[in-house]
PDB file of C-alpha atoms and ligand atoms in Angstrom:
ATOM      1  CA  MET A   1       0.000   0.000   0.000  1.00 32.00           C
ATOM      2  CA  PRO A   2       1.702   3.250  -1.036  1.00 37.00           C
ATOM      3  CA  ASP A   3       2.153   5.816   1.689  1.00 39.00           C
ATOM      4  CA  PRO A   4      -0.319   8.606   0.799  1.00 38.00           C
ATOM      5  CA  GLY A   5       2.251  11.155   1.955  1.00 38.00           C
ATOM      6  CA  ARG A   6       4.887   9.980  -0.529  1.00 39.00           C
ATOM      7  CA  PRO A   7       4.794  10.191  -4.320  1.00 40.00           C
ATOM      8  CA  ASP A   8       4.177   6.847  -5.978  1.00 42.00           C
ATOM      9  CA  SER A   9       6.166   7.425  -9.161  1.00 40.00           C
ATOM     10  CA  SER A  10       5.099   4.090 -10.662  1.00 42.00           C
ATOM     11  CA  ALA A  11       1.500   5.297 -10.683  1.00 41.00           C
ATOM     12  CA  TYR A  12       2.429   8.666 -12.120  1.00 40.00           C
ATOM     13  CA  ALA A  13       0.530   9.760 -15.231  1.00 44.00           C
ATOM     14  CA  ALA A  14       1.793  12.846 -17.024  1.00 43.00           C
ATOM     15  CA  PRO A  15      -0.691  15.674 -16.439  1.00 42.00           C
ATOM     16  CA  MET A  16      -2.139  17.919 -19.116  1.00 48.00           C
ATOM     17  CA  ALA A  17      -0.177  21.137 -19.409  1.00 50.00           C
ATOM     18  CA  THR A  18      -2.937  22.913 -17.535  1.00 58.00           C
ATOM     19  CA  GLU A  19      -2.765  20.523 -14.562  1.00 82.00           C
ATOM     20  CA  ILE A  20      -0.118  21.551 -12.102  1.00 91.00           C
ATOM     21  CA  PRO A  21       1.449  18.533 -10.376  1.00 93.00           C
ATOM     22  CA  ASN A  22       1.753  18.716  -6.623  1.00 96.00           C
ATOM     23  CA  LEU A  23       5.151  19.664  -5.264  1.00 97.00           C
ATOM     24  CA  LEU A  24       6.312  16.117  -4.504  1.00 97.00           C
ATOM     25  CA  ASP A  25       5.135  14.711  -7.851  1.00 96.00           C
ATOM     26  CA  GLY A  26       6.864  17.614  -9.562  1.00 97.00           C
ATOM     27  CA  MET A  27      10.148  16.838  -7.845  1.00 97.00           C
ATOM     28  CA  ALA A  28       9.798  13.127  -8.640  1.00 97.00           C
ATOM     29  CA  THR A  29       9.233  13.794 -12.347  1.00 97.00           C
ATOM     30  CA  THR A  30      11.452  16.742 -13.247  1.00 97.00           C
ATOM     31  CA  ARG A  31      13.976  15.004 -15.417  1.00 96.00           C
ATOM     32  CA  ALA A  32      16.328  16.354 -18.048  1.00 97.00           C
ATOM     33  CA  ILE A  33      14.442  17.375 -21.194  1.00 97.00           C
ATOM     34  CA  ARG A  34      16.582  17.883 -24.297  1.00 97.00           C
ATOM     35  CA  ARG A  35      14.075  17.679 -27.163  1.00 96.00           C
ATOM     36  CA  PHE A  36      11.723  20.607 -27.584  1.00 97.00           C
ATOM     37  CA  ALA A  37       8.730  21.534 -29.734  1.00 97.00           C
ATOM     38  CA  ALA A  38       9.332  24.590 -31.918  1.00 95.00           C
ATOM     39  CA  GLU A  39       6.810  26.612 -29.896  1.00 95.00           C
ATOM     40  CA  PRO A  40       7.712  29.863 -28.145  1.00 97.00           C
ATOM     41  CA  ILE A  41       7.032  30.077 -24.418  1.00 98.00           C
ATOM     42  CA  PRO A  42       4.427  32.804 -23.789  1.00 98.00           C
ATOM     43  CA  GLU A  43       5.780  35.729 -21.784  1.00 98.00           C
ATOM     44  CA  HIS A  44       3.349  35.203 -18.899  1.00 98.00           C
ATOM     45  CA  ASP A  45       4.599  31.612 -18.496  1.00 98.00           C
ATOM     46  CA  LEU A  46       8.210  32.742 -18.689  1.00 98.00           C
ATOM     47  CA  ALA A  47       7.527  35.380 -16.063  1.00 98.00           C
ATOM     48  CA  THR A  48       5.887  32.759 -13.815  1.00 98.00           C
ATOM     49  CA  ILE A  49       8.872  30.430 -14.214  1.00 98.00           C
ATOM     50  CA  LEU A  50      11.353  33.201 -13.420  1.00 98.00           C
ATOM     51  CA  TRP A  51       9.308  34.481 -10.491  1.00 98.00           C
ATOM     52  CA  HIS A  52       9.440  31.039  -8.904  1.00 98.00           C
ATOM     53  CA  ALA A  53      13.149  30.768  -9.673  1.00 98.00           C
ATOM     54  CA  THR A  54      13.688  33.994  -7.770  1.00 98.00           C
ATOM     55  CA  ARG A  55      11.892  32.559  -4.698  1.00 98.00           C
ATOM     56  CA  ALA A  56      14.955  30.342  -4.115  1.00 98.00           C
ATOM     57  CA  PRO A  57      17.152  31.050  -1.110  1.00 98.00           C
ATOM     58  CA  SER A  58      20.633  32.599  -1.220  1.00 96.00           C
ATOM     59  CA  GLY A  59      23.262  33.282   1.443  1.00 95.00           C
ATOM     60  CA  THR A  60      22.144  36.206   3.652  1.00 95.00           C
ATOM     61  CA  ASN A  61      19.297  36.671   1.160  1.00 97.00           C
ATOM     62  CA  ARG A  62      21.843  38.522  -0.990  1.00 96.00           C
ATOM     63  CA  GLN A  63      20.037  37.459  -4.183  1.00 97.00           C
ATOM     64  CA  PRO A  64      23.077  37.603  -6.464  1.00 97.00           C
ATOM     65  CA  THR A  65      21.484  35.680  -9.371  1.00 98.00           C
ATOM     66  CA  ARG A  66      20.555  37.385 -12.633  1.00 98.00           C
ATOM     67  CA  PHE A  67      18.875  35.590 -15.535  1.00 99.00           C
ATOM     68  CA  VAL A  68      19.780  36.411 -19.128  1.00 99.00           C
ATOM     69  CA  VAL A  69      16.864  35.086 -21.189  1.00 98.00           C
ATOM     70  CA  LEU A  70      17.619  34.319 -24.832  1.00 98.00           C
ATOM     71  CA  ARG A  71      14.534  34.179 -27.062  1.00 98.00           C
ATOM     72  CA  ASP A  72      14.452  35.218 -30.716  1.00 97.00           C
ATOM     73  CA  ASP A  73      15.803  38.750 -31.111  1.00 98.00           C
ATOM     74  CA  GLU A  74      18.908  39.218 -33.233  1.00 98.00           C
ATOM     75  CA  ARG A  75      21.390  39.120 -30.366  1.00 98.00           C
ATOM     76  CA  ALA A  76      19.731  36.095 -28.763  1.00 98.00           C
ATOM     77  CA  VAL A  77      19.891  34.258 -32.078  1.00 98.00           C
ATOM     78  CA  GLU A  78      23.588  35.068 -32.320  1.00 98.00           C
ATOM     79  CA  ALA A  79      24.173  33.916 -28.738  1.00 98.00           C
ATOM     80  CA  LYS A  80      22.281  30.661 -29.345  1.00 98.00           C
ATOM     81  CA  ALA A  81      24.456  30.008 -32.410  1.00 98.00           C
ATOM     82  CA  ILE A  82      27.592  30.528 -30.314  1.00 98.00           C
ATOM     83  CA  LEU A  83      26.231  28.221 -27.618  1.00 99.00           C
ATOM     84  CA  ALA A  84      25.314  25.634 -30.240  1.00 98.00           C
ATOM     85  CA  ARG A  85      28.986  25.393 -31.223  1.00 98.00           C
ATOM     86  CA  GLY A  86      29.962  24.909 -27.593  1.00 98.00           C
ATOM     87  CA  PHE A  87      27.324  22.246 -27.088  1.00 98.00           C
ATOM     88  CA  ARG A  88      28.333  20.344 -30.220  1.00 98.00           C
ATOM     89  CA  ARG A  89      31.943  20.373 -29.097  1.00 98.00           C
ATOM     90  CA  GLY A  90      31.005  19.454 -25.524  1.00 98.00           C
ATOM     91  CA  TRP A  91      28.932  16.477 -26.616  1.00 98.00           C
ATOM     92  CA  ARG A  92      31.492  15.356 -29.203  1.00 97.00           C
ATOM     93  CA  ASP A  93      34.209  15.265 -26.526  1.00 97.00           C
ATOM     94  CA  LYS A  94      31.976  13.604 -23.938  1.00 96.00           C
ATOM     95  CA  ALA A  95      30.727  11.030 -26.456  1.00 96.00           C
ATOM     96  CA  ALA A  96      34.308  10.101 -27.317  1.00 95.00           C
ATOM     97  CA  ASP A  97      35.344   9.869 -23.642  1.00 94.00           C
ATOM     98  CA  ALA A  98      32.294   7.866 -22.572  1.00 94.00           C
ATOM     99  CA  GLY A  99      32.330   5.358 -25.434  1.00 93.00           C
ATOM    100  CA  TYR A 100      29.292   6.639 -27.343  1.00 94.00           C
ATOM    101  CA  GLY A 101      30.975   5.886 -30.663  1.00 89.00           C
ATOM    102  CA  SER A 102      31.004   2.100 -30.294  1.00 89.00           C
ATOM    103  CA  GLY A 103      29.370  -0.941 -28.712  1.00 90.00           C
ATOM    104  CA  SER A 104      25.789  -0.687 -27.467  1.00 90.00           C
ATOM    105  CA  ALA A 105      25.709   3.070 -28.241  1.00 91.00           C
ATOM    106  CA  LEU A 106      25.402   2.095 -31.913  1.00 90.00           C
ATOM    107  CA  ASP A 107      22.275   0.059 -31.210  1.00 91.00           C
ATOM    108  CA  PRO A 108      19.416   2.583 -31.480  1.00 89.00           C
ATOM    109  CA  VAL A 109      17.132   0.587 -29.159  1.00 91.00           C
ATOM    110  CA  SER A 110      19.633   0.119 -26.330  1.00 93.00           C
ATOM    111  CA  PRO A 111      19.528   2.616 -23.441  1.00 89.00           C
ATOM    112  CA  LYS A 112      22.918   3.982 -24.477  1.00 92.00           C
ATOM    113  CA  GLY A 113      21.827   4.209 -28.116  1.00 95.00           C
ATOM    114  CA  ARG A 114      18.709   6.123 -27.131  1.00 93.00           C
ATOM    115  CA  GLN A 115      20.734   8.446 -24.942  1.00 93.00           C
ATOM    116  CA  ARG A 116      23.129   9.052 -27.816  1.00 95.00           C
ATOM    117  CA  ALA A 117      20.260   9.837 -30.202  1.00 95.00           C
ATOM    118  CA  ALA A 118      18.724  12.240 -27.680  1.00 95.00           C
ATOM    119  CA  MET A 119      22.046  14.015 -27.207  1.00 97.00           C
ATOM    120  CA  ASP A 120      22.718  14.179 -30.952  1.00 97.00           C
ATOM    121  CA  HIS A 121      19.281  15.704 -31.476  1.00 97.00           C
ATOM    122  CA  PHE A 122      19.820  18.147 -28.614  1.00 98.00           C
ATOM    123  CA  VAL A 123      23.053  19.606 -29.920  1.00 98.00           C
ATOM    124  CA  GLU A 124      22.086  19.493 -33.614  1.00 98.00           C
ATOM    125  CA  HIS A 125      18.891  21.443 -32.946  1.00 98.00           C
ATOM    126  CA  PHE A 126      20.254  23.750 -30.289  1.00 98.00           C
ATOM    127  CA  GLU A 127      19.561  26.939 -32.270  1.00 98.00           C
ATOM    128  CA  GLU A 128      15.845  26.004 -32.467  1.00 98.00           C
ATOM    129  CA  ILE A 129      15.360  25.741 -28.706  1.00 98.00           C
ATOM    130  CA  PRO A 130      12.670  28.303 -27.870  1.00 98.00           C
ATOM    131  CA  VAL A 131      14.285  29.779 -24.749  1.00 98.00           C
ATOM    132  CA  VAL A 132      17.760  29.511 -23.286  1.00 99.00           C
ATOM    133  CA  VAL A 133      18.305  30.949 -19.812  1.00 99.00           C
ATOM    134  CA  LEU A 134      21.748  31.881 -18.495  1.00 99.00           C
ATOM    135  CA  PRO A 135      21.619  32.096 -14.702  1.00 98.00           C
ATOM    136  CA  CYS A 136      24.494  34.390 -13.719  1.00 98.00           C
ATOM    137  CA  LEU A 137      26.102  35.199 -10.384  1.00 98.00           C
ATOM    138  CA  VAL A 138      26.961  38.806  -9.591  1.00 97.00           C
ATOM    139  CA  ARG A 139      30.088  38.195  -7.544  1.00 95.00           C
ATOM    140  CA  TYR A 140      30.383  40.059  -4.285  1.00 89.00           C
ATOM    141  CA  ARG A 141      33.630  38.437  -3.166  1.00 89.00           C
ATOM    142  CA  ALA A 142      36.571  36.606  -4.747  1.00 92.00           C
ATOM    143  CA  PRO A 143      35.607  33.453  -6.676  1.00 91.00           C
ATOM    144  CA  ASN A 144      35.404  30.488  -4.307  1.00 90.00           C
ATOM    145  CA  PRO A 145      34.225  26.865  -4.541  1.00 89.00           C
ATOM    146  CA  PHE A 146      31.060  27.613  -2.545  1.00 91.00           C
ATOM    147  CA  GLU A 147      29.814  30.502  -4.669  1.00 90.00           C
ATOM    148  CA  GLY A 148      27.489  28.389  -6.811  1.00 94.00           C
ATOM    149  CA  SER A 149      25.438  27.556  -3.746  1.00 96.00           C
ATOM    150  CA  SER A 150      23.591  30.868  -4.047  1.00 96.00           C
ATOM    151  CA  VAL A 151      22.707  30.268  -7.722  1.00 98.00           C
ATOM    152  CA  TYR A 152      21.873  26.583  -8.073  1.00 98.00           C
ATOM    153  CA  PRO A 153      18.818  26.543  -5.802  1.00 98.00           C
ATOM    154  CA  ALA A 154      17.334  29.111  -8.214  1.00 98.00           C
ATOM    155  CA  CYS A 155      18.227  26.893 -11.183  1.00 98.00           C
ATOM    156  CA  GLN A 156      16.367  23.946  -9.706  1.00 98.00           C
ATOM    157  CA  ASN A 157      13.386  26.143  -8.780  1.00 98.00           C
ATOM    158  CA  LEU A 158      13.351  27.331 -12.383  1.00 98.00           C
ATOM    159  CA  LEU A 159      13.265  23.754 -13.681  1.00 98.00           C
ATOM    160  CA  LEU A 160      10.544  22.781 -11.204  1.00 98.00           C
ATOM    161  CA  ALA A 161       8.421  25.803 -12.129  1.00 98.00           C
ATOM    162  CA  ALA A 162       8.856  24.996 -15.816  1.00 98.00           C
ATOM    163  CA  ARG A 163       7.803  21.423 -15.067  1.00 97.00           C
ATOM    164  CA  ALA A 164       4.734  22.677 -13.216  1.00 97.00           C
ATOM    165  CA  LEU A 165       3.588  24.537 -16.324  1.00 97.00           C
ATOM    166  CA  GLY A 166       4.253  21.588 -18.648  1.00 97.00           C
ATOM    167  CA  TYR A 167       7.629  22.809 -19.941  1.00 98.00           C
ATOM    168  CA  GLY A 168      10.943  21.065 -19.567  1.00 98.00           C
ATOM    169  CA  GLY A 169      14.600  21.920 -19.509  1.00 98.00           C
ATOM    170  CA  VAL A 170      18.024  20.783 -18.489  1.00 98.00           C
ATOM    171  CA  MET A 171      20.848  22.156 -16.436  1.00 98.00           C
ATOM    172  CA  THR A 172      24.026  22.318 -18.544  1.00 98.00           C
ATOM    173  CA  GLY A 173      27.551  23.672 -18.483  1.00 98.00           C
ATOM    174  CA  TRP A 174      28.862  23.659 -22.033  1.00 98.00           C
ATOM    175  CA  HIS A 175      28.759  27.464 -22.318  1.00 98.00           C
ATOM    176  CA  VAL A 176      32.233  27.356 -20.767  1.00 98.00           C
ATOM    177  CA  LEU A 177      33.590  26.198 -24.131  1.00 98.00           C
ATOM    178  CA  VAL A 178      32.490  29.427 -25.834  1.00 98.00           C
ATOM    179  CA  GLU A 179      32.329  31.726 -22.869  1.00 98.00           C
ATOM    180  CA  ASP A 180      34.473  34.597 -24.146  1.00 98.00           C
ATOM    181  CA  GLU A 181      32.413  34.999 -27.313  1.00 98.00           C
ATOM    182  CA  LEU A 182      29.170  34.683 -25.409  1.00 98.00           C
ATOM    183  CA  ARG A 183      30.182  37.335 -22.879  1.00 98.00           C
ATOM    184  CA  ALA A 184      31.160  39.723 -25.653  1.00 98.00           C
ATOM    185  CA  VAL A 185      27.865  39.371 -27.529  1.00 98.00           C
ATOM    186  CA  LEU A 186      25.721  39.631 -24.404  1.00 98.00           C
ATOM    187  CA  GLU A 187      27.891  42.275 -22.682  1.00 98.00           C
ATOM    188  CA  ILE A 188      28.242  40.184 -19.530  1.00 98.00           C
ATOM    189  CA  PRO A 189      30.817  41.878 -17.277  1.00 98.00           C
ATOM    190  CA  ASP A 190      33.904  40.014 -16.046  1.00 95.00           C
ATOM    191  CA  ALA A 191      32.741  40.301 -12.432  1.00 94.00           C
ATOM    192  CA  VAL A 192      29.697  38.196 -13.279  1.00 97.00           C
ATOM    193  CA  ALA A 193      29.939  34.383 -13.494  1.00 97.00           C
ATOM    194  CA  ILE A 194      27.808  32.518 -16.026  1.00 98.00           C
ATOM    195  CA  SER A 195      26.752  29.703 -13.726  1.00 98.00           C
ATOM    196  CA  ALA A 196      24.739  27.506 -16.113  1.00 98.00           C
ATOM    197  CA  THR A 197      22.890  27.308 -19.401  1.00 98.00           C
ATOM    198  CA  ILE A 198      19.289  26.115 -19.139  1.00 99.00           C
ATOM    199  CA  PRO A 199      17.433  25.418 -22.394  1.00 98.00           C
ATOM    200  CA  LEU A 200      13.647  25.471 -21.942  1.00 98.00           C
ATOM    201  CA  GLY A 201      10.633  24.566 -24.032  1.00 98.00           C
ATOM    202  CA  ARG A 202       7.642  22.303 -24.455  1.00 98.00           C
ATOM    203  CA  PRO A 203       9.007  18.725 -24.326  1.00 97.00           C
ATOM    204  CA  LEU A 204       8.718  16.569 -27.431  1.00 95.00           C
ATOM    205  CA  GLY A 205       8.883  13.499 -25.229  1.00 85.00           C
ATOM    206  CA  ARG A 206       7.039  12.913 -21.985  1.00 87.00           C
ATOM    207  CA  HIS A 207       7.771  13.840 -18.441  1.00 91.00           C
ATOM    208  CA  GLY A 208       8.242  10.815 -16.254  1.00 93.00           C
ATOM    209  CA  PRO A 209       9.750   9.535 -13.034  1.00 96.00           C
ATOM    210  CA  VAL A 210      13.415  10.255 -12.484  1.00 97.00           C
ATOM    211  CA  ARG A 211      15.626   7.303 -11.621  1.00 96.00           C
ATOM    212  CA  ARG A 212      18.229   7.525  -8.933  1.00 98.00           C
ATOM    213  CA  LEU A 213      20.171   5.320  -6.548  1.00 97.00           C
ATOM    214  CA  PRO A 214      18.149   3.507  -3.885  1.00 97.00           C
ATOM    215  CA  LEU A 215      17.837   5.372  -0.592  1.00 97.00           C
ATOM    216  CA  ARG A 216      19.677   2.566   1.197  1.00 95.00           C
ATOM    217  CA  ASP A 217      22.791   3.435  -0.831  1.00 95.00           C
ATOM    218  CA  VAL A 218      22.765   7.130  -0.042  1.00 97.00           C
ATOM    219  CA  VAL A 219      21.213   7.591   3.409  1.00 98.00           C
ATOM    220  CA  TYR A 220      23.405   6.824   6.406  1.00 98.00           C
ATOM    221  CA  ASP A 221      21.776   6.698   9.814  1.00 98.00           C
ATOM    222  CA  GLY A 222      23.772   8.396  12.522  1.00 97.00           C
ATOM    223  CA  HIS A 223      27.249   7.874  11.145  1.00 98.00           C
ATOM    224  CA  TRP A 224      29.035   7.303   7.845  1.00 98.00           C
ATOM    225  CA  ASN A 225      28.042   4.161   5.963  1.00 97.00           C
ATOM    226  CA  SER A 226      25.528   3.061   8.593  1.00 97.00           C
ATOM    227  CA  PRO A 227      22.421   1.692   6.842  1.00 94.00           C
ATOM    228  CA  SER A 228      18.954   2.815   7.933  1.00 95.00           C
ATOM    229  CA  ASP A 229      15.891   0.598   8.144  1.00 95.00           C
ATOM    230  CA  TRP A 230      13.447   3.496   7.686  1.00 97.00           C
ATOM    231  CA  ALA A 231      14.728   5.219   4.506  1.00 97.00           C
ATOM    232  CA  ILE A 232      12.785   3.109   2.020  1.00 97.00           C
ATOM    233  CA  ASP A 233      11.912   4.020  -1.568  1.00 97.00           C
ATOM    234  CA  PRO A 234       8.179   4.176  -2.388  1.00 97.00           C
ATOM    235  CA  PRO A 235       6.812   1.074  -4.142  1.00 96.00           C
ATOM    236  CA  GLY A 236       7.439   1.133  -7.869  1.00 95.00           C
ATOM    237  CA  THR A 237      10.498   3.402  -7.657  1.00 97.00           C
ATOM    238  CA  ARG A 238      12.852   2.827 -10.582  1.00 95.00           C
ATOM    239  CA  PHE A 239      16.570   3.106 -10.027  1.00 97.00           C
ATOM    240  CA  ALA A 240      19.677   4.180 -11.885  1.00 95.00           C
ATOM    241  CA  GLY A 241      23.256   4.331 -10.730  1.00 91.00           C
ATOM    242  CA  PRO A 242      25.910   6.736 -11.946  1.00 89.00           C
ATOM    243  CA  PRO A 243      27.745   5.984 -15.203  1.00 81.00           C
ATOM    244  CA  PRO A 244      31.160   4.355 -14.829  1.00 73.00           C
ATOM    245  CA  ILE A 245      34.051   6.781 -14.464  1.00 66.00           C
ATOM    246  CA  ALA A 246      35.767   7.146 -17.835  1.00 56.00           C
ATOM    247  CA  PRO A 247      39.452   6.213 -17.816  1.00 51.00           C
ATOM    248  CA  ALA A 248      41.709   9.281 -17.607  1.00 47.00           C
TER     249      ALA A 248
HETATM  250  C1  LIG B 301      25.783  20.429 -12.466  1.00 50.72           C
HETATM  251  C2  LIG B 301      25.141  19.793 -13.678  1.00 50.72           C
HETATM  252  C3  LIG B 301      25.769  19.910 -14.919  1.00 50.72           C
HETATM  253  C4  LIG B 301      25.192  19.346 -16.062  1.00 50.72           C
HETATM  254  N1  LIG B 301      25.793  19.526 -17.284  1.00 50.72           N
HETATM  255  C5  LIG B 301      25.198  19.055 -18.395  1.00 50.72           C
HETATM  256  C6  LIG B 301      25.716  19.346 -19.686  1.00 50.72           C
HETATM  257  O1  LIG B 301      26.708  20.074 -19.827  1.00 50.72           O
HETATM  258  N2  LIG B 301      25.074  18.834 -20.766  1.00 50.72           N
HETATM  259  C7  LIG B 301      23.942  18.090 -20.651  1.00 50.72           C
HETATM  260  O2  LIG B 301      23.398  17.672 -21.678  1.00 50.72           O
HETATM  261  N3  LIG B 301      23.411  17.791 -19.441  1.00 50.72           N
HETATM  262  C8  LIG B 301      24.010  18.267 -18.323  1.00 50.72           C
HETATM  263  N4  LIG B 301      23.451  18.017 -17.086  1.00 50.72           N
HETATM  264  C9  LIG B 301      22.214  17.213 -16.978  1.00 50.72           C
HETATM  265  C10 LIG B 301      22.490  15.859 -16.337  1.00 50.72           C
HETATM  266  O3  LIG B 301      23.137  15.028 -17.263  1.00 50.72           O
HETATM  267  C11 LIG B 301      21.146  15.267 -15.905  1.00 50.72           C
HETATM  268  O4  LIG B 301      20.551  16.137 -14.973  1.00 50.72           O
HETATM  269  C12 LIG B 301      21.344  13.916 -15.241  1.00 50.72           C
HETATM  270  O5  LIG B 301      21.857  12.987 -16.167  1.00 50.72           O
HETATM  271  C13 LIG B 301      20.042  13.387 -14.663  1.00 50.72           C
HETATM  272  O6  LIG B 301      19.115  13.282 -15.703  1.00 50.72           O
HETATM  273  P1  LIG B 301      17.601  12.903 -15.366  1.00 50.72           P
HETATM  274  O7  LIG B 301      17.141  13.913 -14.365  1.00 50.72           O
HETATM  275  O8  LIG B 301      16.881  12.979 -16.682  1.00 50.72           O
HETATM  276  O9  LIG B 301      17.626  11.546 -14.777  1.00 50.72           O
HETATM  277  C14 LIG B 301      23.995  18.609 -15.942  1.00 50.72           C
HETATM  278  C15 LIG B 301      23.338  18.514 -14.689  1.00 50.72           C
HETATM  279  C16 LIG B 301      23.900  19.114 -13.579  1.00 50.72           C
HETATM  280  C17 LIG B 301      23.159  19.042 -12.256  1.00 50.72           C
END
């Protein structure tokens, strides 16, 4: 019997765009979307998504995140074309490192083959993605390893809000490969970090349950590596482990 307080992802049915999933269902079904319909996102939906992104917390409520939203004006089109080159290069390098050019990746019905096809489609059609958001951090102290912690909660809120309205997106980092050009076109000052690139749009595929490691592998009770008998995945949960680490 599923616990009524927990999402039962196995029973999850994708809602109509007009049905907003409850918070827990939304979190359980916000997965990476990389294939988008060629439909613009209406401004009122974009504003709703960004408003919810800006509800995220930041250290001392400093609110250092700014969102550069690329739609279809001339400069945005230029920036998307620059990003597209970065994404193609990023995926080409990752595909080579992670063995996407051989073995099961060549079988279009294998999980790896499907992942490869989705990634190929993503980078080949990057310029057509309706909206690309660049969450940026206005630095207020020297760069440090913790600085992203005031930006990334907003990124996840943005993805959850998009999910709530029937849109999808994915957190990415391949702007770093073309960052100088991108900064120049968009006039992003040096003191501002581009923290992520988040493409957004109406998904071509379906939303569905995310797969992660079982709770027993990631929750330690009281001390390191101590298993718990209460952290149990809801019935029907589907799992996925991390990919193997590519040889250096
Ligand atoms: C910090 C971070 C960086 C990521 N960078 C990229 C990226 O550069 N390109 C990309 O296609 N996906 C990127 N992703 C998306 C992850 O691959 C994706 O969230 C993960 O595989 C889980 O996918 P799922 O939620 O659909 O299960 C990134 C995600 C995170 C959180």
